[in-house]
PDB file of C-alpha atoms in Angstrom:
ATOM      1  CA  MET A 189       0.981  25.742  -5.216  1.00 92.00           C
ATOM      2  CA  PHE A 190      -0.511  22.231  -5.150  1.00 96.00           C
ATOM      3  CA  GLU A 191      -0.217  20.038  -2.072  1.00 97.00           C
ATOM      4  CA  ALA A 192      -1.926  16.716  -2.912  1.00 98.00           C
ATOM      5  CA  ILE A 193      -3.410  14.601  -5.699  1.00 98.00           C
ATOM      6  CA  VAL A 194      -6.449  12.327  -5.446  1.00 98.00           C
ATOM      7  CA  ILE A 195      -7.173   9.747  -8.148  1.00 98.00           C
ATOM      8  CA  GLY A 196     -10.288   7.685  -8.801  1.00 98.00           C
ATOM      9  CA  ALA A 197     -10.380   4.616 -11.049  1.00 97.00           C
ATOM     10  CA  SER A 198     -12.536   1.572 -11.616  1.00 95.00           C
ATOM     11  CA  ALA A 199     -12.737  -0.918 -14.508  1.00 91.00           C
ATOM     12  CA  GLY A 200      -9.377  -0.986 -16.293  1.00 92.00           C
ATOM     13  CA  GLY A 201      -7.745   1.105 -13.578  1.00 94.00           C
ATOM     14  CA  LEU A 202      -4.611  -0.968 -12.926  1.00 93.00           C
ATOM     15  CA  LYS A 203      -3.224  -0.406 -16.419  1.00 94.00           C
ATOM     16  CA  VAL A 204      -3.988   3.311 -16.331  1.00 96.00           C
ATOM     17  CA  LEU A 205      -2.625   3.826 -12.802  1.00 97.00           C
ATOM     18  CA  THR A 206       0.570   2.034 -13.845  1.00 96.00           C
ATOM     19  CA  SER A 207       0.909   4.426 -16.785  1.00 96.00           C
ATOM     20  CA  VAL A 208       0.313   7.596 -14.726  1.00 97.00           C
ATOM     21  CA  LEU A 209       2.500   6.609 -11.752  1.00 97.00           C
ATOM     22  CA  GLY A 210       5.187   5.139 -14.006  1.00 96.00           C
ATOM     23  CA  ALA A 211       5.750   8.583 -15.543  1.00 96.00           C
ATOM     24  CA  LEU A 212       6.558  10.181 -12.167  1.00 97.00           C
ATOM     25  CA  PRO A 213      10.081  10.359 -10.700  1.00 96.00           C
ATOM     26  CA  SER A 214      11.018   9.070  -7.237  1.00 95.00           C
ATOM     27  CA  GLU A 215      11.382  12.665  -5.993  1.00 94.00           C
ATOM     28  CA  PHE A 216       7.806  13.634  -6.968  1.00 96.00           C
ATOM     29  CA  PRO A 217       6.898  16.188  -4.264  1.00 95.00           C
ATOM     30  CA  LEU A 218       3.200  15.511  -3.548  1.00 97.00           C
ATOM     31  CA  PRO A 219       1.255  12.718  -1.862  1.00 98.00           C
ATOM     32  CA  ILE A 220      -1.040  10.802  -4.233  1.00 98.00           C
ATOM     33  CA  ILE A 221      -4.139   9.140  -2.799  1.00 98.00           C
ATOM     34  CA  ILE A 222      -5.958   6.528  -4.893  1.00 98.00           C
ATOM     35  CA  VAL A 223      -9.354   4.873  -4.785  1.00 97.00           C
ATOM     36  CA  GLN A 224      -9.486   1.937  -7.192  1.00 95.00           C
ATOM     37  CA  HIS A 225     -12.771   0.022  -7.074  1.00 90.00           C
ATOM     38  CA  LEU A 226     -11.977  -3.536  -5.983  1.00 80.00           C
ATOM     39  CA  HIS A 227     -14.107  -6.553  -5.164  1.00 72.00           C
ATOM     40  CA  PRO A 228     -14.954  -6.252  -1.424  1.00 73.00           C
ATOM     41  CA  HIS A 229     -13.380  -9.620  -0.608  1.00 71.00           C
ATOM     42  CA  SER A 230     -10.299  -9.255  -2.770  1.00 72.00           C
ATOM     43  CA  ASP A 231      -6.822  -9.518  -1.320  1.00 71.00           C
ATOM     44  CA  SER A 232      -5.411  -6.129  -2.069  1.00 71.00           C
ATOM     45  CA  TYR A 233      -2.207  -6.599  -3.948  1.00 87.00           C
ATOM     46  CA  LEU A 234      -2.800  -3.300  -5.729  1.00 90.00           C
ATOM     47  CA  ALA A 235      -0.261  -1.387  -3.615  1.00 93.00           C
ATOM     48  CA  GLN A 236       2.414  -4.073  -4.125  1.00 93.00           C
ATOM     49  CA  ILE A 237       1.760  -4.271  -7.877  1.00 92.00           C
ATOM     50  CA  LEU A 238       1.953  -0.495  -8.306  1.00 95.00           C
ATOM     51  CA  ASP A 239       4.977  -0.252  -5.998  1.00 95.00           C
ATOM     52  CA  ALA A 240       6.834  -2.708  -8.240  1.00 94.00           C
ATOM     53  CA  LYS A 241       5.949  -0.749 -11.386  1.00 93.00           C
ATOM     54  CA  CYS A 242       6.835   2.811 -10.390  1.00 95.00           C
ATOM     55  CA  GLN A 243       9.626   4.777  -8.724  1.00 96.00           C
ATOM     56  CA  LEU A 244       7.452   6.194  -5.929  1.00 96.00           C
ATOM     57  CA  LYS A 245       6.734   4.344  -2.693  1.00 97.00           C
ATOM     58  CA  VAL A 246       3.219   2.860  -2.867  1.00 97.00           C
ATOM     59  CA  LYS A 247       1.404   1.578   0.222  1.00 97.00           C
ATOM     60  CA  GLN A 248      -2.065   0.798   1.489  1.00 96.00           C
ATOM     61  CA  ALA A 249      -3.453   3.647   3.603  1.00 97.00           C
ATOM     62  CA  ASP A 250      -3.822   2.961   7.327  1.00 96.00           C
ATOM     63  CA  GLU A 251      -6.247   4.361   9.899  1.00 97.00           C
ATOM     64  CA  LYS A 252      -4.953   7.606  11.520  1.00 97.00           C
ATOM     65  CA  GLU A 253      -1.836   7.597   9.295  1.00 97.00           C
ATOM     66  CA  SER A 254      -0.448  11.053   8.515  1.00 98.00           C
ATOM     67  CA  ILE A 255      -0.208  11.840   4.822  1.00 98.00           C
ATOM     68  CA  VAL A 256       3.395  12.312   3.687  1.00 97.00           C
ATOM     69  CA  ALA A 257       4.665  13.998   0.499  1.00 96.00           C
ATOM     70  CA  GLY A 258       6.063  11.725  -2.179  1.00 95.00           C
ATOM     71  CA  VAL A 259       4.099   8.633  -1.105  1.00 97.00           C
ATOM     72  CA  VAL A 260       1.276   6.973  -3.055  1.00 98.00           C
ATOM     73  CA  TYR A 261      -1.568   5.713  -0.839  1.00 98.00           C
ATOM     74  CA  VAL A 262      -4.145   3.171  -1.978  1.00 97.00           C
ATOM     75  CA  ALA A 263      -7.528   2.672  -0.300  1.00 96.00           C
ATOM     76  CA  PRO A 264      -7.890  -0.799   1.252  1.00 93.00           C
ATOM     77  CA  PRO A 265     -10.618  -3.048  -0.193  1.00 90.00           C
ATOM     78  CA  ASN A 266     -14.103  -2.647   1.297  1.00 91.00           C
ATOM     79  CA  TYR A 267     -13.307   0.576   3.230  1.00 94.00           C
ATOM     80  CA  HIS A 268     -14.069   4.172   2.367  1.00 96.00           C
ATOM     81  CA  LEU A 269     -10.874   6.221   2.612  1.00 97.00           C
ATOM     82  CA  LEU A 270     -11.360   9.673   4.122  1.00 98.00           C
ATOM     83  CA  VAL A 271      -8.890  12.529   4.502  1.00 98.00           C
ATOM     84  CA  GLU A 272      -9.253  14.372   7.795  1.00 97.00           C
ATOM     85  CA  GLU A 273      -8.662  18.126   8.045  1.00 95.00           C
ATOM     86  CA  ASP A 274      -5.396  17.431   9.924  1.00 97.00           C
ATOM     87  CA  ARG A 275      -4.276  15.546   6.775  1.00 97.00           C
ATOM     88  CA  SER A 276      -4.456  12.072   8.221  1.00 98.00           C
ATOM     89  CA  PHE A 277      -6.569   9.139   7.016  1.00 98.00           C
ATOM     90  CA  SER A 278      -9.611   7.519   8.480  1.00 98.00           C
ATOM     91  CA  LEU A 279     -11.275   4.362   7.224  1.00 97.00           C
ATOM     92  CA  SER A 280     -15.009   3.786   7.234  1.00 95.00           C
ATOM     93  CA  CYS A 281     -17.297   0.775   6.764  1.00 92.00           C
ATOM     94  CA  GLU A 282     -20.324   2.965   6.059  1.00 93.00           C
ATOM     95  CA  GLU A 283     -22.674   1.944   3.272  1.00 93.00           C
ATOM     96  CA  PRO A 284     -21.322   1.826  -0.285  1.00 88.00           C
ATOM     97  CA  VAL A 285     -21.746   5.066  -2.261  1.00 88.00           C
ATOM     98  CA  LYS A 286     -22.913   4.504  -5.850  1.00 84.00           C
ATOM     99  CA  PHE A 287     -22.441   0.783  -5.195  1.00 86.00           C
ATOM    100  CA  ALA A 288     -18.767   1.305  -4.331  1.00 89.00           C
ATOM    101  CA  ARG A 289     -16.734   0.988  -1.153  1.00 91.00           C
ATOM    102  CA  PRO A 290     -14.179   2.525  -1.348  1.00 94.00           C
ATOM    103  CA  SER A 291     -15.908   5.434  -3.062  1.00 96.00           C
ATOM    104  CA  VAL A 292     -14.102   8.005  -5.190  1.00 97.00           C
ATOM    105  CA  ASP A 293     -16.645  10.667  -4.170  1.00 97.00           C
ATOM    106  CA  VAL A 294     -16.014  10.045  -0.449  1.00 97.00           C
ATOM    107  CA  LEU A 295     -12.237  10.443  -0.918  1.00 98.00           C
ATOM    108  CA  PHE A 296     -12.528  13.559  -3.104  1.00 98.00           C
ATOM    109  CA  GLU A 297     -15.179  15.271  -0.955  1.00 97.00           C
ATOM    110  CA  THR A 298     -13.127  14.803   2.238  1.00 98.00           C
ATOM    111  CA  ALA A 299      -9.749  15.649   0.677  1.00 98.00           C
ATOM    112  CA  ILE A 300     -11.018  19.000  -0.626  1.00 97.00           C
ATOM    113  CA  TYR A 301     -11.660  20.202   2.930  1.00 96.00           C
ATOM    114  CA  ALA A 302      -8.103  19.294   3.961  1.00 97.00           C
ATOM    115  CA  TYR A 303      -6.373  20.739   0.878  1.00 98.00           C
ATOM    116  CA  ARG A 304      -8.869  23.318  -0.474  1.00 97.00           C
ATOM    117  CA  ASP A 305      -7.647  24.964  -3.698  1.00 97.00           C
ATOM    118  CA  LYS A 306      -4.317  23.124  -3.454  1.00 97.00           C
ATOM    119  CA  LEU A 307      -5.868  19.783  -4.493  1.00 98.00           C
ATOM    120  CA  ILE A 308      -5.676  18.082  -7.891  1.00 98.00           C
ATOM    121  CA  GLY A 309      -8.406  15.531  -8.632  1.00 98.00           C
ATOM    122  CA  ILE A 310      -7.990  12.977 -11.420  1.00 98.00           C
ATOM    123  CA  ILE A 311     -10.713  10.707 -12.796  1.00 98.00           C
ATOM    124  CA  LEU A 312      -9.635   7.683 -14.805  1.00 98.00           C
ATOM    125  CA  THR A 313     -11.414   4.796 -16.519  1.00 97.00           C
ATOM    126  CA  GLY A 314     -14.514   3.354 -14.838  1.00 95.00           C
ATOM    127  CA  ALA A 315     -17.959   1.944 -15.501  1.00 92.00           C
ATOM    128  CA  ASN A 316     -20.106   4.141 -13.245  1.00 93.00           C
ATOM    129  CA  ASN A 317     -20.421   7.807 -12.247  1.00 95.00           C
ATOM    130  CA  ASP A 318     -18.468   7.600  -8.962  1.00 95.00           C
ATOM    131  CA  GLY A 319     -16.256  10.674  -8.661  1.00 97.00           C
ATOM    132  CA  SER A 320     -18.522  13.065 -10.554  1.00 97.00           C
ATOM    133  CA  GLN A 321     -19.772  14.756  -7.376  1.00 97.00           C
ATOM    134  CA  GLY A 322     -16.249  14.831  -5.990  1.00 97.00           C
ATOM    135  CA  VAL A 323     -14.791  16.650  -9.009  1.00 98.00           C
ATOM    136  CA  LYS A 324     -17.682  19.101  -8.902  1.00 98.00           C
ATOM    137  CA  LYS A 325     -16.826  19.889  -5.245  1.00 98.00           C
ATOM    138  CA  ILE A 326     -13.110  20.209  -6.065  1.00 98.00           C
ATOM    139  CA  LYS A 327     -13.891  22.744  -8.805  1.00 98.00           C
ATOM    140  CA  GLN A 328     -16.318  24.664  -6.545  1.00 97.00           C
ATOM    141  CA  MET A 329     -13.548  25.059  -3.963  1.00 97.00           C
ATOM    142  CA  GLY A 330     -10.893  26.162  -6.443  1.00 97.00           C
ATOM    143  CA  GLY A 331      -9.036  22.902  -7.005  1.00 98.00           C
ATOM    144  CA  TYR A 332      -7.809  21.511 -10.312  1.00 98.00           C
ATOM    145  CA  VAL A 333      -9.395  18.586 -12.207  1.00 98.00           C
ATOM    146  CA  ILE A 334      -7.889  16.304 -14.844  1.00 98.00           C
ATOM    147  CA  VAL A 335      -9.942  13.612 -16.587  1.00 98.00           C
ATOM    148  CA  GLN A 336      -8.788  10.735 -18.766  1.00 98.00           C
ATOM    149  CA  ALA A 337     -10.062  11.207 -22.311  1.00 98.00           C
ATOM    150  CA  PRO A 338     -13.079   8.869 -22.496  1.00 97.00           C
ATOM    151  CA  THR A 339     -11.926   7.578 -25.900  1.00 96.00           C
ATOM    152  CA  THR A 340      -8.761   6.186 -24.231  1.00 96.00           C
ATOM    153  CA  ALA A 341     -10.628   4.608 -21.285  1.00 96.00           C
ATOM    154  CA  GLU A 342     -11.454   0.914 -21.050  1.00 95.00           C
ATOM    155  CA  ALA A 343     -14.764   2.051 -19.514  1.00 96.00           C
ATOM    156  CA  GLU A 344     -15.937   5.561 -20.509  1.00 97.00           C
ATOM    157  CA  ALA A 345     -18.689   6.153 -17.921  1.00 96.00           C
ATOM    158  CA  MET A 346     -16.584   7.641 -15.088  1.00 97.00           C
ATOM    159  CA  PRO A 347     -14.666  10.104 -17.298  1.00 98.00           C
ATOM    160  CA  GLN A 348     -17.857  11.087 -19.136  1.00 98.00           C
ATOM    161  CA  ALA A 349     -19.741  11.650 -15.857  1.00 97.00           C
ATOM    162  CA  ALA A 350     -16.913  13.849 -14.513  1.00 98.00           C
ATOM    163  CA  ILE A 351     -16.849  15.937 -17.700  1.00 98.00           C
ATOM    164  CA  ALA A 352     -20.648  16.301 -17.572  1.00 98.00           C
ATOM    165  CA  ALA A 353     -20.608  17.311 -13.872  1.00 97.00           C
ATOM    166  CA  THR A 354     -18.312  20.337 -14.041  1.00 97.00           C
ATOM    167  CA  GLN A 355     -15.921  22.421 -16.111  1.00 97.00           C
ATOM    168  CA  VAL A 356     -12.793  20.255 -15.873  1.00 97.00           C
ATOM    169  CA  ASP A 357      -9.360  21.813 -16.405  1.00 98.00           C
ATOM    170  CA  LYS A 358      -7.839  19.158 -18.683  1.00 98.00           C
ATOM    171  CA  VAL A 359      -8.998  16.096 -20.606  1.00 98.00           C
ATOM    172  CA  LEU A 360      -5.988  14.026 -21.642  1.00 98.00           C
ATOM    173  CA  PRO A 361      -5.233  10.656 -23.188  1.00 97.00           C
ATOM    174  CA  ILE A 362      -3.747   8.309 -20.642  1.00 95.00           C
ATOM    175  CA  ASN A 363      -0.141   8.536 -21.860  1.00 96.00           C
ATOM    176  CA  GLN A 364      -0.145  12.321 -21.318  1.00 97.00           C
ATOM    177  CA  ILE A 365      -1.501  12.483 -17.745  1.00 98.00           C
ATOM    178  CA  GLY A 366       1.759  11.644 -15.913  1.00 97.00           C
ATOM    179  CA  PRO A 367       3.945  14.013 -18.001  1.00 97.00           C
ATOM    180  CA  TYR A 368       1.316  16.768 -17.677  1.00 97.00           C
ATOM    181  CA  LEU A 369       1.261  16.365 -13.878  1.00 96.00           C
ATOM    182  CA  LEU A 370       5.033  16.850 -13.795  1.00 94.00           C
ATOM    183  CA  GLN A 371       4.773  20.045 -15.865  1.00 94.00           C
ATOM    184  CA  LEU A 372       1.896  21.367 -13.764  1.00 95.00           C
ATOM    185  CA  ILE A 373       3.639  20.710 -10.437  1.00 93.00           C
ATOM    186  CA  ASN A 374       6.970  22.119 -11.629  1.00 86.00           C
ATOM    187  CA  LYS A 375       5.298  25.267 -12.951  1.00 82.00           C
ATOM    188  CA  LYS A 376       2.999  25.916  -9.965  1.00 68.00           C
ATOM    189  CA  ASN A 377       5.320  24.793  -7.183  1.00 66.00           C
ATOM    190  CA  LYS A 378       8.375  26.881  -8.137  1.00 63.00           C
TER     191      LYS A 378
END
């Protein structure tokens, strides 16, 4: 039974996130936690944009906030987003990882300790290899990994790096990720 989903995206991520989240119903039973690489000084309208385009509640993650099922959380710009073992968030201003803050690897590598083999990690479009170490850790600890098919990504580097790093469970074109998640959750969580 799965208990949480973490998603990493970079270049071209807004379009892909809109597609994935748009396929999920308002009663989707798991929390979804997203790192989208943003310019450090950007105003983060990402949560509002995604909230307007999908049926789930989307919000920016806050320090010490408890993670709740059925909510989509987005990392704030210029902060690493970490999942604590008590399943709450912490934010960090530590150095960028692979030139990124927030870092996909930081989110994935902390979330796996909170959720263990009940975590799904998803890597979407992006122009670097952020997330590749995180998916490797998720697989090592028994979690499940889905990667956007590089041929459908605006930037292929992140999906390719994830596929090269570990034996991923599924590689899917973007329009199939949301529907596949629904099938997977319904099958495993019955």
